[in-house]
């Protein structure tokens, strides 16, 4: 475990295939790169590394509510600002490392959301990055769950990227609240904030420099977001021009893809990111 001067703790993983950095605060992976390749994940040059603040970049865990799906919770829930416990970090072989982090209910969480739960995040760092987020309902009542891996991808320039795999899918345009239908691949020339529904296959991010495949399980929605110029200048921990450097493609259970978990039941959201 490594520590910054302010006590902020993170794990540094190195194997023959890749390197990664994972903060205990938020179980937040904020660096992942394959050996001698560029970062897959974008990280803001003014991100704050302090407990209780979400890191701007990497993969924030939005849980147990995505966006303002539960208006009584903070935006994107409280997991991203909570301290997880490290259960283990283990080298499976020379190019694969597995990490398990856990969050359980506490006085703080019960004040915000009065349920007993266990949340387990397994991260597998190899020549692909795999995330598995298991929610177990330990309460006597059912609860509703929306969530996301809010992945910030590092790109060459937002004007040069293209996202495919969502053609003909209906989406909620969060900018005007209307349901629309995707026509072809996604390209960017304005602010973009959309929750895709009925997602059932691979999503591919094509950049000038490389292509990344995103495969999901336990999910039928995905969020695509770029704040563009004006919103970017208002965002916390984000430089003015940062919108050019990233796009978020978020593997989710959002909007009408919510899950209701009965007592003792669990749900696992999985995502695999593969640079092609
Ligand atoms: C996205 C939302 O998932 O997250 C956007 O669709 C939001 O509307 C963005 O602006 C960033 O949210 P936050 O809370 O990390 O600033």
mmCIF file of C-alpha atoms and ligand atoms in Angstrom:
data_model
loop_
_atom_site.group_PDB
_atom_site.id
_atom_site.type_symbol
_atom_site.label_atom_id
_atom_site.label_comp_id
_atom_site.label_asym_id
_atom_site.label_seq_id
_atom_site.Cartn_x
_atom_site.Cartn_y
_atom_site.Cartn_z
ATOM 1 C CA UNK A 1 0.000 0.000 0.000
ATOM 2 C CA UNK A 2 1.308 3.442 -0.883
ATOM 3 C CA UNK A 3 0.455 6.668 0.931
ATOM 4 C CA UNK A 4 0.467 10.289 -0.147
ATOM 5 C CA UNK A 5 1.649 13.010 2.274
ATOM 6 C CA UNK A 6 -1.979 13.533 3.400
ATOM 7 C CA UNK A 7 -2.472 9.851 4.267
ATOM 8 C CA UNK A 8 -4.388 9.060 1.035
ATOM 9 C CA UNK A 9 -3.870 5.349 0.418
ATOM 10 C CA UNK A 10 -3.611 3.555 -2.898
ATOM 11 C CA UNK A 11 -2.365 0.302 -4.338
ATOM 12 C CA UNK A 12 0.160 0.191 -7.122
ATOM 13 C CA UNK A 13 -0.027 -2.890 -9.319
ATOM 14 C CA UNK A 14 2.677 -3.984 -11.710
ATOM 15 C CA UNK A 15 2.796 -7.214 -13.657
ATOM 16 C CA UNK A 16 4.297 -8.153 -17.006
ATOM 17 C CA UNK A 17 1.156 -7.068 -18.912
ATOM 18 C CA UNK A 18 0.058 -3.832 -17.240
ATOM 19 C CA UNK A 19 0.268 -1.337 -14.407
ATOM 20 C CA UNK A 20 -2.559 0.179 -12.375
ATOM 21 C CA UNK A 21 -3.218 2.439 -9.408
ATOM 22 C CA UNK A 22 -6.263 1.936 -7.200
ATOM 23 C CA UNK A 23 -7.312 4.253 -4.360
ATOM 24 C CA UNK A 24 -9.015 2.818 -1.272
ATOM 25 C CA UNK A 25 -11.199 5.921 -1.235
ATOM 26 C CA UNK A 26 -13.975 5.005 -3.666
ATOM 27 C CA UNK A 27 -12.218 1.747 -4.766
ATOM 28 C CA UNK A 28 -11.223 4.080 -7.539
ATOM 29 C CA UNK A 29 -8.857 2.906 -10.260
ATOM 30 C CA UNK A 30 -7.167 6.054 -11.524
ATOM 31 C CA UNK A 31 -4.473 4.594 -13.757
ATOM 32 C CA UNK A 32 -4.389 1.581 -16.033
ATOM 33 C CA UNK A 33 -1.962 1.055 -18.838
ATOM 34 C CA UNK A 34 -0.539 -1.878 -20.671
ATOM 35 C CA UNK A 35 3.222 -2.215 -20.732
ATOM 36 C CA UNK A 36 4.806 0.415 -22.983
ATOM 37 C CA UNK A 37 1.418 1.799 -24.065
ATOM 38 C CA UNK A 38 -0.327 5.052 -23.189
ATOM 39 C CA UNK A 39 -2.856 5.403 -20.367
ATOM 40 C CA UNK A 40 -6.265 3.958 -21.170
ATOM 41 C CA UNK A 41 -7.893 6.063 -18.466
ATOM 42 C CA UNK A 42 -7.978 9.832 -18.414
ATOM 43 C CA UNK A 43 -7.008 11.576 -15.191
ATOM 44 C CA UNK A 44 -7.507 15.289 -14.648
ATOM 45 C CA UNK A 45 -4.270 17.209 -14.113
ATOM 46 C CA UNK A 46 -6.013 18.994 -11.221
ATOM 47 C CA UNK A 47 -7.699 15.931 -9.654
ATOM 48 C CA UNK A 48 -7.781 15.995 -5.850
ATOM 49 C CA UNK A 49 -6.501 12.964 -3.974
ATOM 50 C CA UNK A 50 -8.196 13.194 -0.617
ATOM 51 C CA UNK A 51 -10.553 10.905 1.232
ATOM 52 C CA UNK A 52 -14.198 11.830 0.756
ATOM 53 C CA UNK A 53 -13.674 13.553 -2.623
ATOM 54 C CA UNK A 54 -14.200 11.706 -5.895
ATOM 55 C CA UNK A 55 -11.113 11.643 -8.095
ATOM 56 C CA UNK A 56 -11.811 13.405 -11.417
ATOM 57 C CA UNK A 57 -10.902 10.748 -13.946
ATOM 58 C CA UNK A 58 -10.243 7.006 -13.902
ATOM 59 C CA UNK A 59 -13.287 4.929 -13.001
ATOM 60 C CA UNK A 60 -15.499 6.422 -10.272
ATOM 61 C CA UNK A 61 -17.992 3.887 -8.909
ATOM 62 C CA UNK A 62 -21.484 5.412 -9.001
ATOM 63 C CA UNK A 63 -23.444 3.480 -6.365
ATOM 64 C CA UNK A 64 -26.161 2.850 -5.061
ATOM 65 C CA UNK A 65 -27.650 5.529 -7.278
ATOM 66 C CA UNK A 66 -26.622 6.774 -10.692
ATOM 67 C CA UNK A 67 -26.850 10.550 -11.307
ATOM 68 C CA UNK A 68 -29.822 11.857 -9.375
ATOM 69 C CA UNK A 69 -31.871 8.649 -9.858
ATOM 70 C CA UNK A 70 -32.405 8.710 -6.088
ATOM 71 C CA UNK A 71 -32.844 12.427 -5.276
ATOM 72 C CA UNK A 72 -32.268 11.800 -1.567
ATOM 73 C CA UNK A 73 -28.678 10.714 -2.237
ATOM 74 C CA UNK A 74 -25.716 12.782 -3.403
ATOM 75 C CA UNK A 75 -25.182 12.804 -7.189
ATOM 76 C CA UNK A 76 -23.834 9.352 -8.244
ATOM 77 C CA UNK A 77 -24.335 7.975 -4.712
ATOM 78 C CA UNK A 78 -21.807 7.682 -1.901
ATOM 79 C CA UNK A 79 -19.499 4.772 -2.838
ATOM 80 C CA UNK A 80 -17.136 7.077 -4.716
ATOM 81 C CA UNK A 81 -16.540 9.091 -1.546
ATOM 82 C CA UNK A 82 -16.377 6.133 0.869
ATOM 83 C CA UNK A 83 -13.345 4.286 2.156
ATOM 84 C CA UNK A 84 -13.236 0.642 1.030
ATOM 85 C CA UNK A 85 -11.292 -2.168 2.711
ATOM 86 C CA UNK A 86 -8.737 -4.117 0.770
ATOM 87 C CA UNK A 87 -9.466 -7.839 1.121
ATOM 88 C CA UNK A 88 -6.597 -9.019 -1.038
ATOM 89 C CA UNK A 89 -4.316 -8.200 -3.939
ATOM 90 C CA UNK A 90 -2.963 -11.361 -5.501
ATOM 91 C CA UNK A 91 -0.841 -12.228 -8.516
ATOM 92 C CA UNK A 92 -2.713 -15.002 -10.332
ATOM 93 C CA UNK A 93 0.155 -15.439 -12.787
ATOM 94 C CA UNK A 94 2.956 -13.222 -14.082
ATOM 95 C CA UNK A 95 0.572 -11.078 -16.159
ATOM 96 C CA UNK A 96 -2.612 -11.090 -14.067
ATOM 97 C CA UNK A 97 -3.291 -9.438 -10.718
ATOM 98 C CA UNK A 98 -6.603 -9.639 -8.912
ATOM 99 C CA UNK A 99 -7.737 -7.145 -6.280
ATOM 100 C CA UNK A 100 -10.819 -7.350 -4.075
ATOM 101 C CA UNK A 101 -12.198 -4.310 -2.259
ATOM 102 C CA UNK A 102 -15.235 -4.171 -0.019
ATOM 103 C CA UNK A 103 -17.636 -1.579 1.385
ATOM 104 C CA UNK A 104 -20.289 -2.413 3.970
ATOM 105 C CA UNK A 105 -22.951 -0.260 5.579
ATOM 106 C CA UNK A 106 -21.825 2.087 8.337
ATOM 107 C CA UNK A 107 -23.352 4.824 10.481
ATOM 108 C CA UNK A 108 -22.551 7.296 7.705
ATOM 109 C CA UNK A 109 -24.094 5.167 4.945
ATOM 110 C CA UNK A 110 -27.224 4.385 6.993
ATOM 111 C CA UNK A 111 -27.846 8.105 7.521
ATOM 112 C CA UNK A 112 -27.866 8.548 3.759
ATOM 113 C CA UNK A 113 -29.432 5.225 2.769
ATOM 114 C CA UNK A 114 -30.871 3.073 5.521
ATOM 115 C CA UNK A 115 -30.014 -0.437 4.275
ATOM 116 C CA UNK A 116 -27.532 -3.141 5.179
ATOM 117 C CA UNK A 117 -25.377 -4.164 2.274
ATOM 118 C CA UNK A 118 -22.113 -5.639 1.116
ATOM 119 C CA UNK A 119 -20.467 -4.205 -1.968
ATOM 120 C CA UNK A 120 -17.536 -6.106 -3.480
ATOM 121 C CA UNK A 121 -15.417 -4.802 -6.308
ATOM 122 C CA UNK A 122 -13.074 -7.254 -8.006
ATOM 123 C CA UNK A 123 -10.561 -5.666 -10.377
ATOM 124 C CA UNK A 124 -8.470 -7.871 -12.643
ATOM 125 C CA UNK A 125 -5.454 -6.118 -14.109
ATOM 126 C CA UNK A 126 -3.979 -7.841 -17.118
ATOM 127 C CA UNK A 127 -3.757 -7.053 -20.841
ATOM 128 C CA UNK A 128 -7.460 -6.321 -20.358
ATOM 129 C CA UNK A 129 -9.038 -4.530 -17.415
ATOM 130 C CA UNK A 130 -11.956 -6.304 -15.810
ATOM 131 C CA UNK A 131 -14.298 -4.839 -13.205
ATOM 132 C CA UNK A 132 -16.920 -6.863 -11.308
ATOM 133 C CA UNK A 133 -19.151 -5.045 -8.837
ATOM 134 C CA UNK A 134 -21.285 -7.295 -6.662
ATOM 135 C CA UNK A 135 -24.058 -5.832 -4.529
ATOM 136 C CA UNK A 136 -25.511 -8.060 -1.816
ATOM 137 C CA UNK A 137 -28.660 -7.034 0.006
ATOM 138 C CA UNK A 138 -28.035 -7.871 3.697
ATOM 139 C CA UNK A 139 -31.167 -6.056 4.827
ATOM 140 C CA UNK A 140 -34.653 -7.310 5.631
ATOM 141 C CA UNK A 141 -36.182 -5.057 3.018
ATOM 142 C CA UNK A 142 -35.750 -4.897 -0.735
ATOM 143 C CA UNK A 143 -33.866 -1.943 -2.220
ATOM 144 C CA UNK A 144 -33.619 -0.354 -5.654
ATOM 145 C CA UNK A 145 -30.216 -0.031 -7.235
ATOM 146 C CA UNK A 146 -28.854 2.119 -10.057
ATOM 147 C CA UNK A 147 -25.107 2.236 -10.656
ATOM 148 C CA UNK A 148 -22.269 2.721 -13.121
ATOM 149 C CA UNK A 149 -18.598 2.369 -13.842
ATOM 150 C CA UNK A 150 -18.125 6.017 -14.807
ATOM 151 C CA UNK A 151 -15.128 5.341 -17.058
ATOM 152 C CA UNK A 152 -13.133 8.333 -18.334
ATOM 153 C CA UNK A 153 -11.271 7.207 -21.468
ATOM 154 C CA UNK A 154 -8.082 8.976 -22.447
ATOM 155 C CA UNK A 155 -8.379 10.074 -26.093
ATOM 156 C CA UNK A 156 -6.332 12.051 -28.603
ATOM 157 C CA UNK A 157 -9.088 14.620 -29.304
ATOM 158 C CA UNK A 158 -12.854 14.496 -28.784
ATOM 159 C CA UNK A 159 -13.351 15.687 -32.373
ATOM 160 C CA UNK A 160 -11.621 12.580 -33.697
ATOM 161 C CA UNK A 161 -13.408 9.833 -31.768
ATOM 162 C CA UNK A 162 -16.270 7.632 -32.817
ATOM 163 C CA UNK A 163 -18.360 5.254 -30.723
ATOM 164 C CA UNK A 164 -20.098 2.312 -32.324
ATOM 165 C CA UNK A 165 -22.293 -0.493 -31.044
ATOM 166 C CA UNK A 166 -25.256 1.705 -30.111
ATOM 167 C CA UNK A 167 -26.830 2.179 -33.540
ATOM 168 C CA UNK A 168 -30.666 2.116 -33.429
ATOM 169 C CA UNK A 169 -30.713 2.030 -29.626
ATOM 170 C CA UNK A 170 -33.181 4.292 -27.847
ATOM 171 C CA UNK A 171 -31.623 6.819 -25.486
ATOM 172 C CA UNK A 172 -32.667 9.391 -22.946
ATOM 173 C CA UNK A 173 -31.088 12.673 -23.953
ATOM 174 C CA UNK A 174 -30.322 14.101 -20.517
ATOM 175 C CA UNK A 175 -29.929 17.583 -22.048
ATOM 176 C CA UNK A 176 -33.597 17.932 -23.048
ATOM 177 C CA UNK A 177 -35.211 14.947 -21.297
ATOM 178 C CA UNK A 178 -36.427 13.422 -24.576
ATOM 179 C CA UNK A 179 -36.242 9.799 -25.693
ATOM 180 C CA UNK A 180 -34.494 9.546 -29.075
ATOM 181 C CA UNK A 181 -33.076 6.823 -31.293
ATOM 182 C CA UNK A 182 -29.417 6.562 -32.264
ATOM 183 C CA UNK A 183 -28.657 6.780 -35.936
ATOM 184 C CA UNK A 184 -25.219 5.371 -36.812
ATOM 185 C CA UNK A 185 -22.049 5.892 -34.792
ATOM 186 C CA UNK A 186 -21.677 8.649 -32.174
ATOM 187 C CA UNK A 187 -19.440 11.622 -32.979
ATOM 188 C CA UNK A 188 -18.988 14.772 -30.947
ATOM 189 C CA UNK A 189 -19.406 18.430 -31.786
ATOM 190 C CA UNK A 190 -21.440 19.605 -28.779
ATOM 191 C CA UNK A 191 -22.180 18.729 -25.153
ATOM 192 C CA UNK A 192 -23.336 15.112 -24.960
ATOM 193 C CA UNK A 193 -25.165 13.405 -22.092
ATOM 194 C CA UNK A 194 -27.213 10.342 -23.006
ATOM 195 C CA UNK A 195 -28.405 7.161 -21.313
ATOM 196 C CA UNK A 196 -28.649 4.375 -23.892
ATOM 197 C CA UNK A 197 -31.172 1.621 -23.323
ATOM 198 C CA UNK A 198 -31.524 -1.966 -24.566
ATOM 199 C CA UNK A 199 -27.739 -2.199 -24.885
ATOM 200 C CA UNK A 200 -26.922 -5.809 -25.671
ATOM 201 C CA UNK A 201 -23.501 -5.979 -27.289
ATOM 202 C CA UNK A 202 -19.979 -4.678 -27.440
ATOM 203 C CA UNK A 203 -19.377 -0.903 -27.538
ATOM 204 C CA UNK A 204 -16.295 0.182 -29.464
ATOM 205 C CA UNK A 205 -14.420 3.435 -28.966
ATOM 206 C CA UNK A 206 -12.337 4.344 -31.979
ATOM 207 C CA UNK A 207 -9.710 6.977 -31.595
ATOM 208 C CA UNK A 208 -7.043 8.122 -34.050
ATOM 209 C CA UNK A 209 -4.447 6.245 -32.049
ATOM 210 C CA UNK A 210 -6.296 3.103 -30.976
ATOM 211 C CA UNK A 211 -9.533 1.192 -30.531
ATOM 212 C CA UNK A 212 -10.993 0.041 -27.212
ATOM 213 C CA UNK A 213 -13.659 -2.609 -26.785
ATOM 214 C CA UNK A 214 -16.114 -2.415 -23.884
ATOM 215 C CA UNK A 215 -18.073 -5.524 -22.993
ATOM 216 C CA UNK A 216 -20.645 -5.585 -20.231
ATOM 217 C CA UNK A 217 -22.611 -8.169 -18.276
ATOM 218 C CA UNK A 218 -25.494 -7.585 -15.886
ATOM 219 C CA UNK A 219 -26.285 -4.346 -17.692
ATOM 220 C CA UNK A 220 -28.556 -3.183 -20.499
ATOM 221 C CA UNK A 221 -27.790 0.535 -20.350
ATOM 222 C CA UNK A 222 -24.767 2.717 -21.034
ATOM 223 C CA UNK A 223 -24.120 6.411 -20.547
ATOM 224 C CA UNK A 224 -22.133 8.507 -22.998
ATOM 225 C CA UNK A 225 -20.943 11.874 -21.723
ATOM 226 C CA UNK A 226 -18.736 14.772 -22.700
ATOM 227 C CA UNK A 227 -19.307 18.192 -21.070
ATOM 228 C CA UNK A 228 -17.942 20.196 -24.021
ATOM 229 C CA UNK A 229 -16.654 23.774 -23.632
ATOM 230 C CA UNK A 230 -19.077 25.583 -21.357
ATOM 231 C CA UNK A 231 -19.933 22.835 -18.878
ATOM 232 C CA UNK A 232 -16.261 21.842 -18.713
ATOM 233 C CA UNK A 233 -15.333 25.336 -17.527
ATOM 234 C CA UNK A 234 -17.833 24.934 -14.658
ATOM 235 C CA UNK A 235 -16.837 21.398 -13.610
ATOM 236 C CA UNK A 236 -14.894 20.805 -10.391
ATOM 237 C CA UNK A 237 -11.320 19.495 -10.670
ATOM 238 C CA UNK A 238 -11.296 19.885 -14.444
ATOM 239 C CA UNK A 239 -9.155 22.293 -16.493
ATOM 240 C CA UNK A 240 -10.868 24.445 -19.106
ATOM 241 C CA UNK A 241 -9.684 22.485 -22.115
ATOM 242 C CA UNK A 242 -10.025 19.038 -20.515
ATOM 243 C CA UNK A 243 -13.180 18.136 -22.451
ATOM 244 C CA UNK A 244 -10.985 17.519 -25.512
ATOM 245 C CA UNK A 245 -8.986 14.840 -23.734
ATOM 246 C CA UNK A 246 -11.652 12.391 -22.571
ATOM 247 C CA UNK A 247 -14.962 10.782 -23.258
ATOM 248 C CA UNK A 248 -16.985 8.864 -20.674
ATOM 249 C CA UNK A 249 -18.632 5.619 -21.687
ATOM 250 C CA UNK A 250 -20.302 4.331 -18.561
ATOM 251 C CA UNK A 251 -21.289 0.703 -18.112
ATOM 252 C CA UNK A 252 -24.428 1.021 -16.069
ATOM 253 C CA UNK A 253 -27.715 0.000 -14.582
ATOM 254 C CA UNK A 254 -29.282 3.410 -15.089
ATOM 255 C CA UNK A 255 -32.663 4.972 -15.831
ATOM 256 C CA UNK A 256 -35.112 2.119 -16.617
ATOM 257 C CA UNK A 257 -32.333 -0.486 -16.233
ATOM 258 C CA UNK A 258 -32.621 -0.250 -12.418
ATOM 259 C CA UNK A 259 -32.541 -3.430 -10.300
ATOM 260 C CA UNK A 260 -34.663 -4.297 -7.288
ATOM 261 C CA UNK A 261 -32.719 -6.493 -4.894
ATOM 262 C CA UNK A 262 -34.651 -8.632 -2.463
ATOM 263 C CA UNK A 263 -33.111 -9.528 0.935
ATOM 264 C CA UNK A 264 -30.131 -11.927 0.521
ATOM 265 C CA UNK A 265 -30.119 -11.445 -3.231
ATOM 266 C CA UNK A 266 -27.207 -10.083 -5.191
ATOM 267 C CA UNK A 267 -26.513 -8.451 -8.521
ATOM 268 C CA UNK A 268 -23.175 -8.169 -10.329
ATOM 269 C CA UNK A 269 -22.301 -5.525 -12.898
ATOM 270 C CA UNK A 270 -19.288 -6.436 -15.027
ATOM 271 C CA UNK A 271 -17.221 -4.571 -17.580
ATOM 272 C CA UNK A 272 -14.197 -5.656 -19.582
ATOM 273 C CA UNK A 273 -12.064 -3.056 -21.340
ATOM 274 C CA UNK A 274 -9.778 -4.341 -24.065
ATOM 275 C CA UNK A 275 -7.493 -2.172 -26.179
ATOM 276 C CA UNK A 276 -7.534 -3.750 -29.640
HETATM 277 C C1 LIG B 1 -22.303 11.829 -15.978
HETATM 278 C C2 LIG B 1 -23.623 12.545 -16.064
HETATM 279 O O1 LIG B 1 -22.527 10.476 -15.754
HETATM 280 O O2 LIG B 1 -21.536 12.378 -14.909
HETATM 281 C C3 LIG B 1 -23.369 14.041 -16.231
HETATM 282 O O3 LIG B 1 -24.380 12.003 -17.143
HETATM 283 C C4 LIG B 1 -22.487 14.569 -15.105
HETATM 284 O O4 LIG B 1 -24.620 14.730 -16.245
HETATM 285 C C5 LIG B 1 -21.216 13.730 -15.073
HETATM 286 O O5 LIG B 1 -22.183 15.923 -15.310
HETATM 287 C C6 LIG B 1 -20.212 14.148 -13.991
HETATM 288 O O6 LIG B 1 -20.788 14.110 -12.736
HETATM 289 P P1 LIG B 1 -19.978 14.503 -11.444
HETATM 290 O O7 LIG B 1 -20.921 14.377 -10.284
HETATM 291 O O8 LIG B 1 -18.818 13.543 -11.333
HETATM 292 O O9 LIG B 1 -19.477 15.911 -11.647
#
